[in-house]
Short mmCIF file of C-alpha atoms and ligand atoms in Angstrom, two decimals:
data_model
loop_
_atom_site.label_atom_id
_atom_site.label_comp_id
_atom_site.label_asym_id
_atom_site.label_seq_id
_atom_site.Cartn_x
_atom_site.Cartn_y
_atom_site.Cartn_z
CA MET A 1 253.19 -139.86 -231.43
CA ALA A 2 252.89 -135.97 -232.24
CA GLY A 3 255.47 -134.33 -234.15
CA GLN A 4 257.75 -137.60 -235.48
CA ALA A 5 257.90 -138.99 -238.36
CA PRO A 6 255.99 -142.94 -238.38
CA ALA A 7 257.77 -145.99 -235.91
CA PRO A 8 260.16 -147.89 -238.27
CA ASP A 9 258.08 -150.83 -238.34
CA SER A 10 255.48 -149.86 -240.40
CA ASN A 11 257.66 -150.39 -243.35
CA ARG A 12 255.06 -150.76 -246.22
CA VAL A 13 255.39 -148.50 -248.91
CA GLN A 14 252.77 -147.41 -250.66
CA ILE A 15 253.39 -146.63 -254.68
CA PHE A 16 251.80 -144.08 -256.51
CA ASP A 17 251.67 -144.78 -260.04
CA THR A 18 251.42 -141.21 -261.53
CA THR A 19 252.06 -143.28 -265.86
CA LEU A 20 248.21 -141.55 -266.37
CA ARG A 21 248.44 -138.22 -265.22
CA ASP A 22 252.06 -136.71 -264.74
CA GLY A 23 253.63 -139.32 -266.90
CA GLU A 24 250.61 -137.93 -269.84
CA GLN A 25 251.65 -134.58 -269.47
CA SER A 26 255.15 -135.04 -271.16
CA PRO A 27 255.05 -133.57 -274.79
CA GLY A 28 253.69 -135.61 -277.60
CA ILE A 29 252.31 -138.09 -275.69
CA SER A 30 248.53 -138.65 -276.66
CA LEU A 31 247.81 -142.44 -275.84
CA ASN A 32 243.42 -143.09 -276.17
CA LYS A 33 240.94 -144.23 -274.13
CA GLN A 34 241.07 -147.89 -274.59
CA GLU A 35 245.08 -147.67 -274.09
CA LYS A 36 244.80 -145.70 -271.08
CA VAL A 37 242.52 -148.52 -269.66
CA GLU A 38 244.96 -151.13 -270.78
CA ILE A 39 247.80 -149.61 -269.38
CA ALA A 40 245.94 -149.50 -266.03
CA HIS A 41 244.18 -152.41 -266.56
CA GLN A 42 248.56 -153.62 -266.08
CA LEU A 43 249.11 -151.00 -262.92
CA ALA A 44 246.78 -153.18 -261.52
CA ARG A 45 248.64 -156.81 -262.40
CA LEU A 46 251.75 -155.04 -261.11
CA GLY A 47 250.55 -153.94 -258.12
CA VAL A 48 250.60 -150.79 -257.63
CA ASP A 49 248.46 -148.99 -254.37
CA VAL A 50 246.90 -145.86 -256.59
CA ILE A 51 246.95 -145.74 -260.45
CA GLU A 52 246.33 -141.30 -260.13
CA ALA A 53 244.10 -141.35 -263.74
CA GLY A 54 243.89 -138.18 -264.34
CA PHE A 55 243.05 -135.04 -264.35
CA PRO A 56 239.77 -134.90 -265.41
CA ILE A 57 238.59 -131.39 -266.17
CA THR A 58 241.50 -130.61 -268.17
CA SER A 59 239.38 -132.33 -270.75
CA PRO A 60 236.11 -135.46 -271.66
CA GLY A 61 238.61 -137.56 -273.28
CA ASP A 62 240.39 -137.79 -269.97
CA PHE A 63 237.46 -137.26 -268.03
CA GLU A 64 235.95 -140.18 -269.85
CA ALA A 65 239.51 -141.95 -269.40
CA VAL A 66 239.36 -142.22 -265.51
CA GLU A 67 235.67 -142.57 -265.19
CA ALA A 68 236.83 -146.15 -267.35
CA ILE A 69 239.39 -146.73 -265.49
CA ALA A 70 237.54 -146.06 -262.08
CA ARG A 71 234.44 -148.36 -263.46
CA GLU A 72 236.38 -151.18 -264.95
CA VAL A 73 240.13 -151.81 -263.50
CA GLU A 74 239.81 -153.12 -259.23
CA GLY A 75 242.46 -153.09 -256.94
CA PRO A 76 244.17 -150.58 -256.51
CA VAL A 77 242.58 -147.08 -255.83
CA VAL A 78 241.81 -145.24 -258.49
CA CYS A 79 242.93 -141.07 -258.31
CA GLY A 80 241.44 -138.32 -259.45
CA LEU A 81 243.60 -134.64 -259.55
CA ALA A 82 241.85 -131.44 -259.26
CA ARG A 83 242.65 -127.30 -258.43
CA THR A 84 241.52 -126.35 -255.86
CA HIS A 85 238.42 -125.11 -257.81
CA LYS A 86 234.91 -126.49 -257.22
CA ALA A 87 234.90 -127.34 -260.57
CA ASP A 88 237.22 -129.47 -260.83
CA ILE A 89 236.46 -131.58 -257.42
CA ASP A 90 233.19 -132.11 -258.85
CA SER A 91 234.97 -133.51 -261.86
CA ALA A 92 237.19 -135.51 -259.82
CA TRP A 93 234.36 -136.92 -258.46
CA ASN A 94 232.39 -137.73 -260.93
CA ALA A 95 235.36 -140.00 -262.77
CA ILE A 96 236.49 -141.61 -260.21
CA ARG A 97 233.26 -142.53 -258.06
CA ALA A 98 232.45 -145.71 -259.44
CA SER A 99 235.45 -146.84 -258.24
CA GLN A 100 235.77 -149.42 -255.38
CA ARG A 101 237.95 -147.07 -253.89
CA PRO A 102 237.81 -143.62 -254.87
CA ARG A 103 240.52 -141.02 -253.99
CA ILE A 104 239.49 -137.44 -255.11
CA HIS A 105 243.69 -135.36 -254.73
CA THR A 106 243.91 -131.50 -255.00
CA PHE A 107 247.03 -129.17 -254.63
CA ILE A 108 247.42 -125.74 -255.15
CA SER A 109 250.72 -123.80 -254.50
CA THR A 110 252.38 -122.53 -251.21
CA SER A 111 255.63 -121.07 -253.02
CA GLU A 112 256.29 -117.28 -253.20
CA ILE A 113 257.06 -116.80 -257.14
CA HIS A 114 253.96 -119.33 -257.59
CA ILE A 115 251.73 -117.03 -255.29
CA GLN A 116 253.16 -113.74 -257.30
CA HIS A 117 252.99 -114.64 -260.36
CA GLN A 118 250.61 -118.23 -261.19
CA LEU A 119 248.15 -117.34 -258.82
CA GLN A 120 248.31 -113.58 -258.65
CA THR A 121 247.13 -114.04 -255.12
CA THR A 122 247.58 -113.72 -251.24
CA HIS A 123 248.64 -115.90 -249.38
CA GLU A 124 245.88 -115.68 -246.58
CA ASP A 125 243.32 -116.96 -250.38
CA VAL A 126 245.46 -119.73 -250.63
CA LYS A 127 245.14 -120.93 -247.53
CA GLY A 128 241.53 -120.35 -247.73
CA GLN A 129 241.25 -122.00 -250.96
CA ALA A 130 242.84 -125.06 -249.66
CA ARG A 131 240.92 -125.62 -246.44
CA ALA A 132 237.15 -124.81 -249.10
CA ALA A 133 238.56 -128.02 -251.59
CA VAL A 134 239.97 -130.63 -249.06
CA ALA A 135 236.49 -129.78 -247.26
CA LEU A 136 234.47 -130.36 -250.18
CA ALA A 137 236.67 -133.34 -251.99
CA LYS A 138 235.96 -134.38 -247.89
CA SER A 139 232.18 -133.70 -247.94
CA LEU A 140 232.36 -135.62 -250.89
CA CYS A 141 235.27 -138.92 -250.70
CA GLU A 142 236.29 -140.23 -247.88
CA ASP A 143 240.10 -140.65 -249.36
CA VAL A 144 241.74 -137.63 -250.07
CA GLU A 145 245.12 -135.99 -251.05
CA PHE A 146 246.07 -132.91 -250.87
CA SER A 147 249.08 -131.05 -252.36
CA PRO A 148 251.69 -128.12 -251.40
CA MET A 149 252.65 -127.74 -254.87
CA ASP A 150 256.39 -126.43 -255.68
CA ALA A 151 256.70 -126.89 -251.65
CA THR A 152 260.56 -127.55 -252.10
CA ARG A 153 261.16 -124.20 -253.03
CA ALA A 154 258.57 -122.73 -250.53
CA ASP A 155 258.79 -121.28 -246.88
CA VAL A 156 258.46 -124.07 -244.98
CA ASP A 157 256.87 -122.17 -242.36
CA PHE A 158 253.60 -121.19 -244.67
CA THR A 159 253.89 -124.29 -246.25
CA ALA A 160 253.65 -126.66 -242.94
CA GLU A 161 250.16 -123.45 -242.11
CA VAL A 162 247.93 -125.39 -245.20
CA CYS A 163 249.19 -128.47 -244.72
CA ALA A 164 247.56 -128.00 -241.18
CA ILE A 165 244.56 -126.98 -242.16
CA ALA A 166 244.73 -130.17 -244.87
CA VAL A 167 244.95 -132.36 -242.27
CA ALA A 168 242.32 -130.70 -240.01
CA GLU A 169 240.04 -130.40 -242.77
CA GLY A 170 240.60 -134.49 -243.23
CA ALA A 171 242.53 -134.75 -246.33
CA THR A 172 244.29 -138.85 -245.43
CA VAL A 173 247.20 -138.12 -247.45
CA VAL A 174 248.98 -135.05 -247.61
CA ASN A 175 252.17 -134.90 -250.35
CA ILE A 176 254.98 -133.00 -251.14
CA PRO A 177 255.88 -132.03 -254.46
CA ASP A 178 258.86 -131.01 -255.41
CA THR A 179 257.35 -129.89 -258.22
CA VAL A 180 260.58 -128.53 -260.03
CA GLY A 181 263.27 -131.33 -259.38
CA TYR A 182 265.38 -128.81 -257.06
CA THR A 183 265.63 -130.06 -254.11
CA THR A 184 268.30 -132.88 -252.65
CA PRO A 185 268.47 -135.03 -250.97
CA GLU A 186 269.95 -133.91 -247.58
CA GLU A 187 267.99 -130.44 -247.68
CA TYR A 188 264.43 -132.88 -248.40
CA THR A 189 264.93 -134.41 -245.64
CA ARG A 190 265.33 -130.92 -243.41
CA TYR A 191 262.86 -129.96 -244.51
CA LEU A 192 260.21 -132.53 -244.50
CA GLY A 193 261.67 -133.42 -240.76
CA ARG A 194 260.83 -129.83 -240.22
CA LEU A 195 257.22 -130.44 -240.71
CA TYR A 196 256.47 -133.36 -239.05
CA GLU A 197 257.65 -130.99 -236.11
CA LEU A 198 255.88 -128.31 -237.12
CA VAL A 199 251.95 -130.44 -238.31
CA PRO A 200 251.75 -132.56 -235.32
CA GLY A 201 248.93 -134.06 -237.44
CA LEU A 202 250.83 -135.41 -239.88
CA ALA A 203 252.15 -138.35 -237.78
CA ASP A 204 248.00 -139.45 -238.17
CA VAL A 205 247.97 -139.20 -242.10
CA VAL A 206 250.21 -140.74 -245.03
CA VAL A 207 253.03 -138.70 -245.89
CA SER A 208 253.84 -139.39 -249.23
CA VAL A 209 257.48 -137.42 -251.99
CA HIS A 210 256.54 -136.73 -255.11
CA CYS A 211 259.77 -135.83 -256.61
CA HIS A 212 260.70 -134.82 -260.32
CA ASP A 213 264.10 -135.44 -262.32
CA ASP A 214 265.42 -132.11 -262.98
CA LEU A 215 268.33 -132.78 -261.57
CA GLY A 216 268.57 -136.85 -262.11
CA LEU A 217 267.84 -137.35 -258.26
CA ALA A 218 263.86 -137.20 -258.75
CA VAL A 219 264.59 -141.12 -257.29
CA ALA A 220 267.82 -140.29 -254.25
CA ASN A 221 264.92 -137.41 -252.98
CA SER A 222 261.96 -140.11 -253.13
CA TYR A 223 264.28 -142.23 -251.16
CA ALA A 224 265.10 -140.25 -249.05
CA GLY A 225 261.86 -139.06 -248.60
CA VAL A 226 260.97 -142.90 -247.42
CA LEU A 227 263.83 -142.68 -244.97
CA ALA A 228 262.62 -139.09 -243.37
CA GLY A 229 258.68 -140.71 -243.05
CA ALA A 230 256.86 -141.03 -246.12
CA ARG A 231 254.96 -143.77 -246.61
CA GLN A 232 254.14 -143.15 -250.56
CA VAL A 233 256.53 -142.33 -253.31
CA GLU A 234 254.41 -141.03 -256.31
CA CYS A 235 256.13 -142.31 -259.21
CA ALA A 236 255.54 -143.40 -263.05
CA VAL A 237 256.50 -146.10 -265.22
CA ASN A 238 259.80 -145.38 -267.54
CA GLY A 239 260.34 -142.29 -265.19
CA ILE A 240 258.08 -140.19 -267.09
CA GLY A 241 256.46 -136.73 -266.86
CA GLU A 242 256.80 -132.80 -267.29
CA ARG A 243 259.78 -132.34 -268.63
CA ALA A 244 262.73 -134.81 -267.16
CA GLY A 245 260.17 -136.23 -265.45
CA ASN A 246 259.42 -138.26 -262.60
CA CYS A 247 261.30 -140.78 -259.73
CA SER A 248 261.52 -143.74 -261.90
CA LEU A 249 258.49 -146.32 -260.93
CA GLU A 250 260.81 -149.91 -261.48
CA GLU A 251 263.95 -147.92 -259.72
CA ILE A 252 262.39 -146.90 -256.43
CA VAL A 253 260.65 -150.34 -256.36
CA MET A 254 264.31 -152.01 -256.94
CA LEU A 255 265.61 -149.92 -254.58
CA LEU A 256 263.76 -150.54 -251.77
CA ARG A 257 263.07 -154.34 -251.72
CA THR A 258 267.19 -154.96 -253.41
CA ARG A 259 268.32 -153.11 -249.96
CA THR A 260 265.75 -153.98 -247.60
CA ASP A 261 268.71 -154.94 -246.02
CA GLU A 262 269.98 -151.60 -245.21
CA HIS A 263 265.79 -149.60 -244.74
CA GLY A 264 263.80 -152.02 -243.96
CA PHE A 265 261.17 -151.12 -246.39
CA ASP A 266 259.38 -152.34 -249.76
CA THR A 267 256.42 -152.55 -251.61
CA GLY A 268 253.68 -154.68 -252.54
CA VAL A 269 254.59 -154.79 -256.15
CA ASP A 270 255.38 -157.93 -258.40
CA ALA A 271 258.63 -157.01 -259.01
CA ARG A 272 258.00 -159.98 -262.19
CA GLU A 273 255.87 -157.78 -264.29
CA LEU A 274 258.07 -154.75 -263.74
CA ALA A 275 259.59 -154.90 -267.64
CA ARG A 276 256.70 -156.10 -269.28
CA THR A 277 255.11 -153.12 -267.57
CA SER A 278 257.51 -150.63 -268.83
CA ARG A 279 257.67 -152.06 -272.57
CA MET A 280 253.07 -151.32 -272.68
CA VAL A 281 254.22 -147.97 -271.12
CA SER A 282 256.84 -147.04 -273.67
CA ARG A 283 255.41 -148.94 -276.60
CA LEU A 284 252.19 -147.16 -275.55
CA THR A 285 253.66 -143.84 -275.34
CA GLY A 286 255.99 -143.47 -277.78
CA TYR A 287 259.00 -142.64 -275.21
CA GLN A 288 261.48 -145.35 -276.00
CA VAL A 289 263.18 -146.40 -273.37
CA GLN A 290 267.09 -145.92 -273.09
CA PRO A 291 269.65 -148.85 -273.63
CA ASN A 292 271.15 -148.21 -269.78
CA LYS A 293 268.27 -147.39 -268.13
CA ALA A 294 268.80 -148.40 -264.98
CA ILE A 295 266.45 -152.15 -264.65
CA VAL A 296 264.41 -151.44 -267.37
CA GLY A 297 267.00 -151.20 -270.40
CA ARG A 298 268.30 -152.89 -272.54
CA ASN A 299 271.80 -153.80 -271.23
CA ALA A 300 270.75 -153.32 -267.73
CA PHE A 301 272.26 -157.08 -267.76
CA ALA A 302 274.62 -157.15 -269.55
CA HIS A 303 277.71 -157.98 -269.40
CA GLU A 304 279.68 -156.43 -272.36
CA SER A 305 284.10 -157.17 -270.50
CA GLY A 306 285.23 -160.05 -271.19
CA ILE A 307 285.90 -159.73 -267.05
CA HIS A 308 282.97 -159.40 -266.14
CA GLN A 309 281.12 -162.28 -268.73
CA ASP A 310 283.68 -165.07 -267.17
CA GLY A 311 282.46 -163.99 -263.69
CA VAL A 312 279.30 -163.59 -264.72
CA LEU A 313 278.95 -167.63 -266.35
CA LYS A 314 281.32 -168.76 -263.10
CA GLU A 315 278.37 -167.31 -260.61
CA ARG A 316 275.35 -164.38 -261.83
CA THR A 317 276.00 -162.86 -258.20
CA THR A 318 279.60 -161.77 -259.08
CA TYR A 319 278.65 -158.62 -261.27
CA GLU A 320 274.78 -158.72 -260.86
CA ILE A 321 273.18 -156.97 -257.96
CA MET A 322 269.21 -158.13 -258.33
CA ASP A 323 268.07 -161.68 -261.48
CA PRO A 324 266.96 -160.23 -264.45
CA THR A 325 264.04 -162.94 -264.34
CA ALA A 326 262.75 -160.98 -260.97
CA VAL A 327 261.98 -157.97 -262.79
CA GLY A 328 260.53 -160.28 -265.26
CA LEU A 329 263.54 -159.76 -267.95
CA GLU A 330 264.41 -163.02 -269.55
CA SER A 331 260.45 -164.48 -269.84
CA ASN A 332 260.77 -164.96 -272.80
CA SER A 333 259.71 -168.25 -272.39
CA ILE A 334 255.93 -168.38 -275.04
CA VAL A 335 256.60 -169.15 -278.44
CA LEU A 336 254.33 -169.75 -281.20
CA GLY A 337 254.45 -171.02 -284.63
CA LYS A 338 252.41 -170.84 -288.17
CA HIS A 339 250.42 -174.19 -287.35
CA SER A 340 249.42 -172.78 -283.84
CA GLY A 341 245.54 -171.80 -283.76
CA ARG A 342 242.91 -169.77 -282.11
CA HIS A 343 242.90 -171.03 -278.90
CA ALA A 344 246.65 -171.28 -278.72
CA LEU A 345 247.29 -168.09 -279.07
CA LYS A 346 244.02 -167.18 -276.45
CA ASP A 347 245.94 -169.17 -274.51
CA ALA A 348 249.00 -167.02 -275.14
CA LEU A 349 247.70 -163.69 -274.90
CA GLU A 350 245.98 -164.95 -271.39
CA GLN A 351 249.19 -165.54 -269.84
CA LEU A 352 250.42 -161.92 -271.01
CA GLY A 353 247.59 -160.37 -269.40
CA PHE A 354 245.48 -159.84 -272.37
CA LYS A 355 241.99 -160.81 -272.67
CA VAL A 356 240.72 -160.93 -276.24
CA GLU A 357 237.36 -162.24 -276.84
CA GLY A 358 235.36 -162.62 -280.08
CA GLY A 359 236.18 -159.19 -283.52
CA ALA A 360 239.10 -158.71 -281.10
CA LEU A 361 240.65 -161.83 -280.98
CA ASN A 362 239.81 -162.93 -284.94
CA GLN A 363 241.58 -160.00 -285.71
CA ALA A 364 244.53 -160.60 -283.16
CA PHE A 365 245.09 -164.05 -284.67
CA LYS A 366 244.70 -162.39 -288.21
CA ARG A 367 247.32 -160.56 -287.29
CA PHE A 368 249.28 -163.56 -285.83
CA LYS A 369 249.01 -165.49 -288.43
CA GLU A 370 249.94 -162.57 -291.23
CA VAL A 371 253.14 -162.40 -288.97
CA ALA A 372 254.32 -166.42 -288.32
CA ASP A 373 254.10 -166.34 -292.32
CA ARG A 374 256.88 -164.79 -292.71
CA LYS A 375 258.68 -165.41 -288.72
CA LYS A 376 259.37 -168.86 -287.88
CA GLN A 377 258.81 -168.74 -284.24
CA VAL A 378 255.99 -165.96 -282.72
CA THR A 379 257.77 -165.54 -279.10
CA ALA A 380 255.59 -163.78 -275.96
CA LEU A 381 257.58 -159.92 -277.03
CA ASP A 382 256.26 -160.92 -280.70
CA LEU A 383 252.52 -161.22 -279.10
CA GLU A 384 252.97 -158.11 -276.90
CA ALA A 385 253.88 -156.08 -279.59
CA ILE A 386 251.09 -157.39 -282.10
CA VAL A 387 247.98 -156.95 -279.30
CA SER A 388 249.35 -153.03 -278.41
CA ASP A 389 249.62 -152.49 -281.73
CA GLU A 390 245.83 -153.89 -282.65
CA MET A 391 244.72 -151.92 -279.51
CA ARG A 392 245.44 -148.56 -281.56
CA GLU A 393 243.79 -149.66 -284.47
CA ARG A 394 240.73 -146.51 -284.28
CA THR A 395 237.39 -147.32 -286.56
CA ASP A 396 236.48 -143.63 -285.72
CA SER A 397 240.10 -142.42 -287.04
CA TYR A 398 242.75 -142.59 -290.27
CA GLY A 399 244.31 -145.80 -290.85
CA LEU A 400 246.59 -147.29 -293.26
CA GLY A 401 244.60 -149.13 -295.64
CA TRP A 402 248.10 -150.31 -298.45
CA PHE A 403 250.72 -148.42 -300.26
CA GLU A 404 253.00 -149.64 -302.99
CA VAL A 405 256.90 -148.20 -303.35
CA GLU A 406 258.79 -148.33 -305.91
CA ALA A 407 262.97 -147.40 -305.44
CA GLY A 408 265.85 -148.02 -305.31
CA SER A 409 269.63 -146.11 -305.61
CA ARG A 410 269.41 -145.80 -309.40
CA LYS A 411 265.83 -144.47 -309.39
CA GLU A 412 263.85 -142.33 -307.72
CA PRO A 413 261.66 -143.57 -305.32
CA VAL A 414 257.44 -143.14 -305.93
CA ALA A 415 254.93 -144.18 -303.36
CA ARG A 416 251.31 -144.46 -303.30
CA VAL A 417 249.49 -144.89 -300.17
CA ALA A 418 245.96 -145.57 -299.75
CA VAL A 419 244.50 -144.16 -295.82
CA ARG A 420 241.00 -144.89 -294.91
CA LEU A 421 239.51 -141.63 -293.75
CA PRO A 422 237.13 -141.36 -290.90
CA SER A 423 234.33 -140.99 -292.84
CA GLY A 424 234.91 -145.03 -293.27
CA GLU A 425 236.17 -143.34 -297.49
CA GLU A 426 239.49 -144.58 -298.46
CA SER A 427 242.05 -141.65 -300.13
CA VAL A 428 245.34 -142.36 -302.28
CA GLY A 429 247.86 -140.24 -301.88
CA GLU A 430 250.65 -140.24 -304.59
CA SER A 431 254.69 -138.33 -303.62
CA GLY A 432 258.29 -139.45 -304.32
CA GLY A 433 260.84 -138.17 -302.21
CA ASP A 434 264.08 -138.57 -300.36
CA GLY A 435 264.03 -142.31 -299.88
CA PRO A 436 260.98 -144.50 -299.47
CA VAL A 437 260.39 -143.97 -296.56
CA ASP A 438 260.32 -139.91 -296.91
CA ALA A 439 258.00 -140.81 -300.32
CA ILE A 440 254.97 -142.70 -298.06
CA PHE A 441 255.52 -139.79 -295.83
CA GLY A 442 254.90 -137.68 -298.17
CA ALA A 443 252.29 -139.71 -299.83
CA ILE A 444 249.99 -140.04 -296.69
CA ARG A 445 250.03 -136.04 -296.73
CA ALA A 446 248.51 -136.12 -299.83
CA ALA A 447 246.31 -138.68 -299.28
CA ILE A 448 244.93 -136.70 -295.73
CA GLU A 449 245.69 -133.43 -297.38
CA THR A 450 247.28 -131.96 -294.79
CA GLU A 451 250.71 -130.87 -293.38
CA CYS A 452 252.86 -131.84 -291.03
CA GLU A 453 256.52 -131.29 -289.49
CA LEU A 454 257.71 -134.66 -288.42
CA ARG A 455 260.44 -134.12 -285.65
CA GLN A 456 261.37 -138.18 -284.36
CA PHE A 457 261.95 -141.62 -286.48
CA THR A 458 263.01 -144.01 -284.70
CA VAL A 459 263.30 -148.08 -285.90
CA SER A 460 263.85 -151.01 -283.48
CA ALA A 461 263.52 -154.54 -283.70
CA VAL A 462 261.06 -156.56 -280.93
CA THR A 463 263.28 -159.25 -280.14
CA GLU A 464 266.69 -160.17 -282.29
CA GLY A 465 266.75 -161.82 -285.26
CA GLU A 466 267.35 -161.31 -288.51
CA ASP A 467 263.01 -161.96 -289.08
CA ALA A 468 262.11 -159.83 -286.35
CA LEU A 469 259.68 -157.39 -285.86
CA GLY A 470 260.15 -153.80 -286.37
CA GLU A 471 258.76 -151.09 -284.60
CA VAL A 472 258.30 -147.81 -285.09
CA THR A 473 257.75 -144.38 -283.63
CA VAL A 474 256.71 -140.99 -284.72
CA MET A 475 256.45 -138.08 -283.42
CA LEU A 476 255.55 -134.94 -285.57
CA ARG A 477 253.70 -132.03 -285.62
CA ALA A 478 250.19 -131.36 -287.18
CA HIS A 479 248.16 -128.66 -286.23
CA GLY A 480 249.73 -126.66 -283.52
CA ARG A 481 249.39 -130.20 -281.85
CA LEU A 482 252.21 -132.36 -281.08
CA ALA A 483 251.29 -135.88 -281.59
CA SER A 484 253.46 -139.26 -281.94
CA GLY A 485 252.28 -142.88 -283.56
CA GLN A 486 253.45 -146.51 -283.34
CA GLY A 487 253.36 -149.11 -286.27
CA VAL A 488 254.52 -152.75 -285.59
CA ALA A 489 255.10 -154.70 -288.77
CA THR A 490 258.06 -157.28 -290.04
CA ASP A 491 258.00 -155.28 -292.86
CA ILE A 492 259.29 -151.39 -291.33
CA LEU A 493 258.43 -149.57 -294.53
CA GLU A 494 254.36 -150.22 -293.40
CA ALA A 495 255.98 -150.41 -290.14
CA SER A 496 256.48 -146.87 -290.99
CA ALA A 497 253.52 -145.78 -292.72
CA ARG A 498 250.84 -147.03 -289.93
CA ALA A 499 252.76 -145.21 -287.40
CA TYR A 500 252.73 -142.09 -289.68
CA VAL A 501 248.97 -142.64 -289.81
CA ARG A 502 249.11 -142.43 -286.08
CA ALA A 503 250.73 -139.97 -285.29
CA LEU A 504 248.37 -137.70 -288.20
CA SER A 505 245.21 -139.33 -286.56
CA ASN A 506 246.14 -138.40 -283.17
CA ALA A 507 247.66 -135.13 -283.62
CA LEU A 508 244.24 -133.81 -286.03
CA ASP A 509 241.78 -135.78 -283.31
CA GLY A 510 243.83 -133.74 -280.71
CA ALA A 511 243.51 -130.19 -282.99
CA ALA A 512 239.88 -131.23 -283.80
CA VAL A 513 238.83 -131.66 -280.60
CA ARG A 514 240.52 -128.53 -279.27
CA GLU A 515 238.63 -126.58 -281.89
CA ALA A 516 235.34 -127.60 -280.72
CA GLU A 517 236.17 -126.10 -277.02
CA GLY A 518 237.33 -123.58 -278.66
CA LEU A 519 240.58 -124.21 -276.24
CA THR A 520 244.65 -123.11 -277.52
CA GLU A 521 247.09 -125.52 -277.02
CA ASP A 522 248.10 -124.89 -273.60
CA ALA A 523 244.34 -124.03 -272.60
CA ALA A 524 243.93 -127.73 -273.77
CA ARG A 525 245.33 -128.97 -270.73
CA LEU A 526 243.69 -127.04 -268.17
CA PRO A 527 241.74 -124.25 -268.98
CA ALA A 528 242.80 -121.83 -266.81
CA THR A 529 246.31 -121.90 -265.28
CA PRO A 530 249.51 -123.85 -266.25
CA GLY A 531 249.41 -126.85 -265.34
CA PRO A 532 251.55 -128.86 -262.06
O1 KIV B 601 254.74 -131.48 -259.53
C1 KIV B 601 253.72 -131.33 -258.89
O2 KIV B 601 253.44 -130.94 -258.21
C2 KIV B 601 252.85 -131.98 -259.25
C3 KIV B 601 250.93 -132.02 -258.08
C4 KIV B 601 250.02 -131.87 -258.87
C5 KIV B 601 251.13 -133.39 -257.49
O3 KIV B 601 252.56 -132.69 -260.30
ZN1 ZN B 602 254.61 -133.35 -260.92
#
């Protein structure tokens, strides 16, 4: 069936998750290795087909995280991104080779704008680079994906020539990216249709779509791509990614599942894990989910108007097209209290998918007891929040020791904060401020002896109720680097202090890595040319 999209009975769509690569390129996200591995384990539980674990050439930290994921995470294909340079491909291969199912993903732009202004090269050179890169990748790894970057703004005939080269060199997946979120569903359908005509070999490989959300069309365009023949969708949890982000994983998965009557497609994802995955990614990245976000937003299944409430009470399907339990919402059934022991905690954590043992279990138990002393019931949502909070604690970086603050409406606030330094010593800072939080932040800066600019400060409650745990996200810029940090505690001042120390740590760690490598801010992500 040369020159055609796949037969309609091949209705399984592969989910290629790029949360840890394209998603991690969002400004201010600074996941450490342990956090990336934890997200990758959750993605495996969710049942994605491919995890794009990172872009190994960009930094030693990224390399190590991809390597750890390849070693530890079983099930999905583990993919590493590489430009067409030999060094990138070698680095990607070295990072993923321990995986049972490794894939190298290499890319080069085919649009005139990128070739002229960014690559500053010729069409012939682009073809040569694509050929050499896929051939090299194929000599190392059986599974090779190729992407003509900015394809949707490129001449379709030229993109077709480059894709044909990639297929001839053995690419197993050809991905057609809408890199700047410019295309429309109709245009993308035509573009893919034309590629199928021009490149007969596309019928024998998996065609993939990778759509950005600059015009809010990432999910619609990805869906159009599937209808046009693509059988892999590249997406990210909560839709995070460069600029406006990527196609949202939970939205495309539930679109395919909910309307399978209409199109016949489905994925292998266990949708009951969607809500938890979304919470984990939001918590660890500091990127909050908007309340009205489809599928995983706080209000996605909330009914406010009387008529709707009345309808849902009589029959859920009157105003709900999906069952919230099918996406893992309202699954807050685990309840522990202050008399629950270590064993009950371990069991509950296992049910939630966390394997916590030894010292980590002792620490989690200590935190659990502190929370249980102040909060009547500790639920699954609380446990998730506590464990994620513990996961962020690093002994090799700055940490919160203790704090005290005096404040009131009739006196100037004063805070004293002890910060644990990477050397293990404690440093105490003191400061006034516009309020208790501002004073605490000032005292932390004094203790660390650094300056920074606060960009974002948000407080939310983990669950409902007056005794809910508070969760704080801080985003700040220090030493030229934007970084975020989160903190969870029953007291929002403590959560704020934890979040601020972690954000500063992330910024200072990143700055230190850049300095050691002699890299600038942009170059820290991608040494030779700007990223995708
Ligand atoms: O948006 C893009 O083009 C990319 C490629 C690397 C696939 O992220
Ligand atoms: Zn992208």
